[in-house]
Coordinates of C-alpha atoms in Angstrom, one line a residue:
Chain A
X1065 CA 4.8 95.2 -2.1
X1066 CA 5.3 91.5 -3.9
X1067 CA 6.9 93.4 -7.0
X1068 CA 6.5 91.1 -10.2
X1069 CA 5.0 87.6 -9.6
X1070 CA 5.0 84.7 -12.0
X1071 CA 3.1 81.4 -12.2
X1072 CA 3.8 78.7 -12.4
X1073 CA 7.1 78.3 -11.3
X1074 CA 7.8 75.0 -13.2
X1075 CA 5.7 73.5 -15.8
X1076 CA 6.4 70.3 -18.0
X1077 CA 4.5 70.0 -21.2
X1078 CA 4.1 67.6 -23.9
X1079 CA 4.6 68.7 -27.6
X1080 CA 1.5 70.4 -29.0
X1081 CA 0.0 71.1 -25.5
X1082 CA -0.8 74.6 -24.9
X1083 CA -0.5 76.7 -21.5
X1084 CA -0.7 80.4 -20.3
X1085 CA 2.1 81.8 -18.2
X1086 CA 0.9 84.3 -15.8
X1087 CA 2.6 87.8 -14.7
X1088 CA 1.5 90.5 -12.6
X1089 CA 3.0 93.8 -11.0
X1090 CA 1.7 95.8 -8.1
X1091 CA 4.1 98.9 -8.7
X1092 CA 1.6 100.6 -11.2
X1093 CA 4.1 100.5 -14.2
X1094 CA 3.0 101.0 -17.7
X1095 CA 5.4 98.8 -19.4
X1096 CA 5.7 95.1 -19.1
X1097 CA 7.7 92.5 -20.9
X1098 CA 8.4 88.7 -21.7
X1099 CA 11.8 87.6 -22.1
X1100 CA 13.0 84.1 -22.6
X1101 CA 16.7 82.9 -21.2
X1102 CA 18.5 80.1 -22.8
X1103 CA 21.9 79.0 -22.2
X1104 CA 24.5 80.6 -24.6
X1105 CA 21.7 82.9 -25.9
X1106 CA 21.2 85.2 -23.1
X1107 CA 17.9 87.0 -22.6
X1108 CA 16.0 87.6 -25.6
X1109 CA 12.7 89.7 -25.7
X1110 CA 9.4 87.9 -26.7
X1111 CA 6.9 90.5 -26.5
X1112 CA 6.4 93.8 -24.8
X1113 CA 3.4 96.2 -23.8
X1114 CA 4.3 99.8 -23.4
X1115 CA 1.0 100.5 -22.2
X1116 CA -2.6 99.0 -21.2
X1117 CA -4.1 98.0 -24.5
X1118 CA -0.9 97.8 -26.5
X1119 CA 1.5 94.9 -27.5
X1120 CA 4.5 94.6 -29.5
X1121 CA 6.6 92.0 -30.8
X1122 CA 10.2 91.9 -29.7
X1123 CA 13.1 89.5 -31.1
X1124 CA 11.5 86.1 -30.9
X1125 CA 7.7 86.3 -31.1
X1126 CA 6.9 83.4 -33.2
X1127 CA 5.0 80.6 -31.5
X1128 CA 3.7 82.9 -28.7
X1129 CA 0.8 85.4 -28.0
X1130 CA 0.2 87.9 -25.4
X1131 CA -2.6 89.4 -23.6
X1132 CA -2.3 92.8 -21.6
X1133 CA -5.3 91.9 -19.4
X1134 CA -5.1 95.3 -17.6
X1135 CA -2.4 97.4 -16.1
X1136 CA -1.2 94.9 -13.6
X1137 CA -1.2 91.6 -15.8
X1138 CA 0.6 90.5 -18.7
X1139 CA 0.2 86.8 -19.9
X1140 CA 2.0 84.8 -22.3
X1141 CA 0.4 82.1 -24.4
X1142 CA 2.1 78.9 -26.0
X1143 CA -0.8 77.8 -28.3
X1144 CA 1.2 74.5 -29.5
X1145 CA 4.1 74.1 -27.5
X1146 CA 7.6 72.5 -29.3
X1147 CA 10.7 71.4 -27.6
X1148 CA 12.4 74.5 -28.8
X1149 CA 10.3 76.4 -26.4
X1150 CA 11.9 74.7 -23.6
X1151 CA 13.5 77.7 -21.6
X1152 CA 13.4 80.0 -18.6
X1153 CA 10.5 82.7 -19.1
X1154 CA 10.9 86.2 -17.3
X1155 CA 8.4 88.7 -16.9
X1156 CA 9.6 92.3 -16.3
X1157 CA 7.8 95.6 -15.9
X1158 CA 9.1 99.3 -16.0
X1159 CA 8.5 102.8 -15.6
X1160 CA 11.4 104.6 -17.4
X1161 CA 14.8 103.3 -16.8
X1162 CA 15.6 100.1 -15.0
X1163 CA 13.2 96.9 -15.4
X1164 CA 12.0 94.8 -12.4
X1165 CA 12.0 91.2 -13.0
X1166 CA 9.9 88.4 -11.7
X1167 CA 11.4 84.9 -10.5
X1168 CA 11.0 83.1 -13.8
X1169 CA 9.0 80.0 -14.9
X1170 CA 10.9 77.2 -16.2
X1171 CA 9.3 75.3 -18.9
X1172 CA 10.2 71.8 -20.2
X1173 CA 8.6 70.7 -23.5
X1174 CA 8.9 66.9 -24.3
Chain B
X1412 CA 22.2 89.9 -28.5
X1413 CA 25.0 89.4 -30.9
X1414 CA 25.8 93.1 -30.8
X1415 CA 26.9 93.2 -27.4
X1416 CA 30.1 91.4 -26.1
X1417 CA 30.8 90.6 -22.8
X1418 CA 34.2 89.6 -21.5
X1419 CA 35.2 87.6 -19.7
X1420 CA 32.6 84.9 -19.9
X1421 CA 33.2 83.6 -16.6
X1422 CA 35.4 84.5 -13.7
X1423 CA 36.6 82.8 -10.5
X1424 CA 38.1 85.0 -7.9
X1425 CA 39.3 84.6 -4.2
X1426 CA 37.3 86.6 -1.7
X1427 CA 38.8 90.2 -1.3
X1428 CA 40.1 90.6 -4.8
X1429 CA 39.0 93.3 -7.2
X1430 CA 37.7 92.6 -10.7
X1431 CA 36.5 93.9 -13.7
X1432 CA 33.6 93.0 -16.6
X1433 CA 33.5 94.5 -19.8
X1434 CA 30.7 95.0 -22.4
X1435 CA 31.3 96.4 -25.9
X1436 CA 28.9 97.5 -28.3
X1437 CA 29.5 97.7 -31.9
X1438 CA 27.3 100.7 -32.2
X1439 CA 26.9 104.1 -30.1
X1440 CA 24.4 103.5 -27.3
X1441 CA 21.6 105.8 -25.9
X1442 CA 22.0 104.2 -22.4
X1443 CA 23.8 101.0 -20.9
X1444 CA 22.2 98.9 -18.3
X1445 CA 23.9 96.6 -15.8
X1446 CA 21.7 93.7 -14.1
X1447 CA 22.8 91.1 -11.7
X1448 CA 21.2 87.7 -11.7
X1449 CA 21.7 85.2 -8.7
X1450 CA 21.6 81.5 -9.9
X1451 CA 18.1 80.5 -10.5
X1452 CA 16.6 83.6 -9.9
X1453 CA 15.5 86.6 -12.0
X1454 CA 17.6 89.9 -12.7
X1455 CA 18.1 92.8 -10.4
X1456 CA 18.8 96.3 -11.8
X1457 CA 21.9 97.6 -10.7
X1458 CA 22.5 100.8 -12.7
X1459 CA 21.9 102.6 -16.0
X1460 CA 24.6 105.0 -17.7
X1461 CA 23.7 107.3 -20.1
X1462 CA 26.4 110.1 -20.8
X1463 CA 29.6 109.4 -22.2
X1464 CA 32.3 109.3 -19.4
X1465 CA 29.6 108.8 -16.9
X1466 CA 30.3 106.5 -13.6
X1467 CA 28.0 105.3 -11.0
X1468 CA 28.3 103.5 -7.9
X1469 CA 26.1 100.8 -6.2
X1470 CA 27.6 99.6 -2.8
X1471 CA 31.1 98.3 -3.8
X1472 CA 30.1 98.0 -7.5
X1473 CA 31.2 100.7 -10.0
X1474 CA 30.3 101.1 -13.7
X1475 CA 31.7 103.4 -16.1
X1476 CA 30.7 104.4 -19.9
X1477 CA 33.5 105.5 -22.1
X1478 CA 33.5 108.8 -23.9
X1479 CA 32.5 107.4 -27.2
X1480 CA 29.5 105.3 -25.6
X1481 CA 30.6 102.2 -26.9
X1482 CA 32.0 100.4 -23.9
X1483 CA 31.2 100.1 -20.3
X1484 CA 33.2 98.5 -17.5
X1485 CA 31.7 97.1 -14.1
X1486 CA 34.2 97.0 -11.3
X1487 CA 33.8 95.3 -8.1
X1488 CA 36.1 96.4 -5.2
X1489 CA 36.9 93.8 -2.5
X1490 CA 34.8 91.1 -3.8
X1491 CA 32.6 89.1 -1.4
X1492 CA 30.7 85.8 -1.9
X1493 CA 27.4 87.7 -2.0
X1494 CA 28.7 89.2 -5.4
X1495 CA 28.4 85.7 -7.2
X1496 CA 26.2 85.5 -9.6
X1497 CA 25.7 86.5 -13.5
X1498 CA 26.1 90.1 -14.6
X1499 CA 24.5 91.1 -17.8
X1500 CA 24.8 94.3 -19.5
X1501 CA 21.9 95.6 -21.6
X1502 CA 22.1 98.0 -24.2
X1503 CA 19.5 100.8 -25.3
X1504 CA 20.3 101.7 -28.8
X1505 CA 17.2 103.7 -29.8
X1506 CA 15.9 105.6 -26.5
X1507 CA 13.3 103.2 -25.8
X1508 CA 14.3 102.0 -22.6
X1509 CA 14.2 98.5 -23.7
X1510 CA 17.5 96.9 -23.2
X1511 CA 19.0 94.2 -25.6
X1512 CA 21.1 91.8 -23.2
X1513 CA 24.6 90.7 -23.6
X1514 CA 25.2 87.0 -22.6
X1515 CA 26.2 87.7 -19.4
X1516 CA 29.6 87.1 -17.2
X1517 CA 29.3 84.4 -14.6
X1518 CA 31.3 85.5 -11.4
X1519 CA 32.2 83.0 -8.5
X1520 CA 33.9 84.5 -5.7
X1521 CA 35.6 81.7 -3.2
X1522 CA 35.7 82.5 0.4

């Protein structure tokens, strides 16, 4: 089992560009999450999906959209990237207690 | 999250020493999670505590939730370089199993 996989691992964007971060899990989990991690701010929830077909806003959803494509995949889209979105993005999945995290995507917006 | 305070922010110890990391909430918790993050990698789930006074162990790492369910401590016995990383506590305040995280404690273990 690969667990939770994320692509790409690194990305550099210019302000105003768009991109989609991909996430997939092979553990048959119902719930999936997107977090961002910034120095001094800890880990903050952007969006989550409790089950296929549902998505909900987390703590910091502005500037992002998500799609739960199927049970395995949960993507995060930046429509018009801003320097404030420079961060490390983590996808996670869970079924009850304890979340399983992907390796992260390092995004820099110039 | 600003509601969870972790202390200390960073810790440097010699291999073989014991250490404790604390996580304090201003509100009663439904559950308290502990995660470890190796530098540059994703988080690894260590354990979840739900009952007041509950104590769990994972290898040489022991965590306890106090009776009032507002503070948890994570204790590492005989630390090793493999214990190095960032330890994060997460609070489940509403029974949703979606944790809100503290800012983490950075641990360095010198061989």
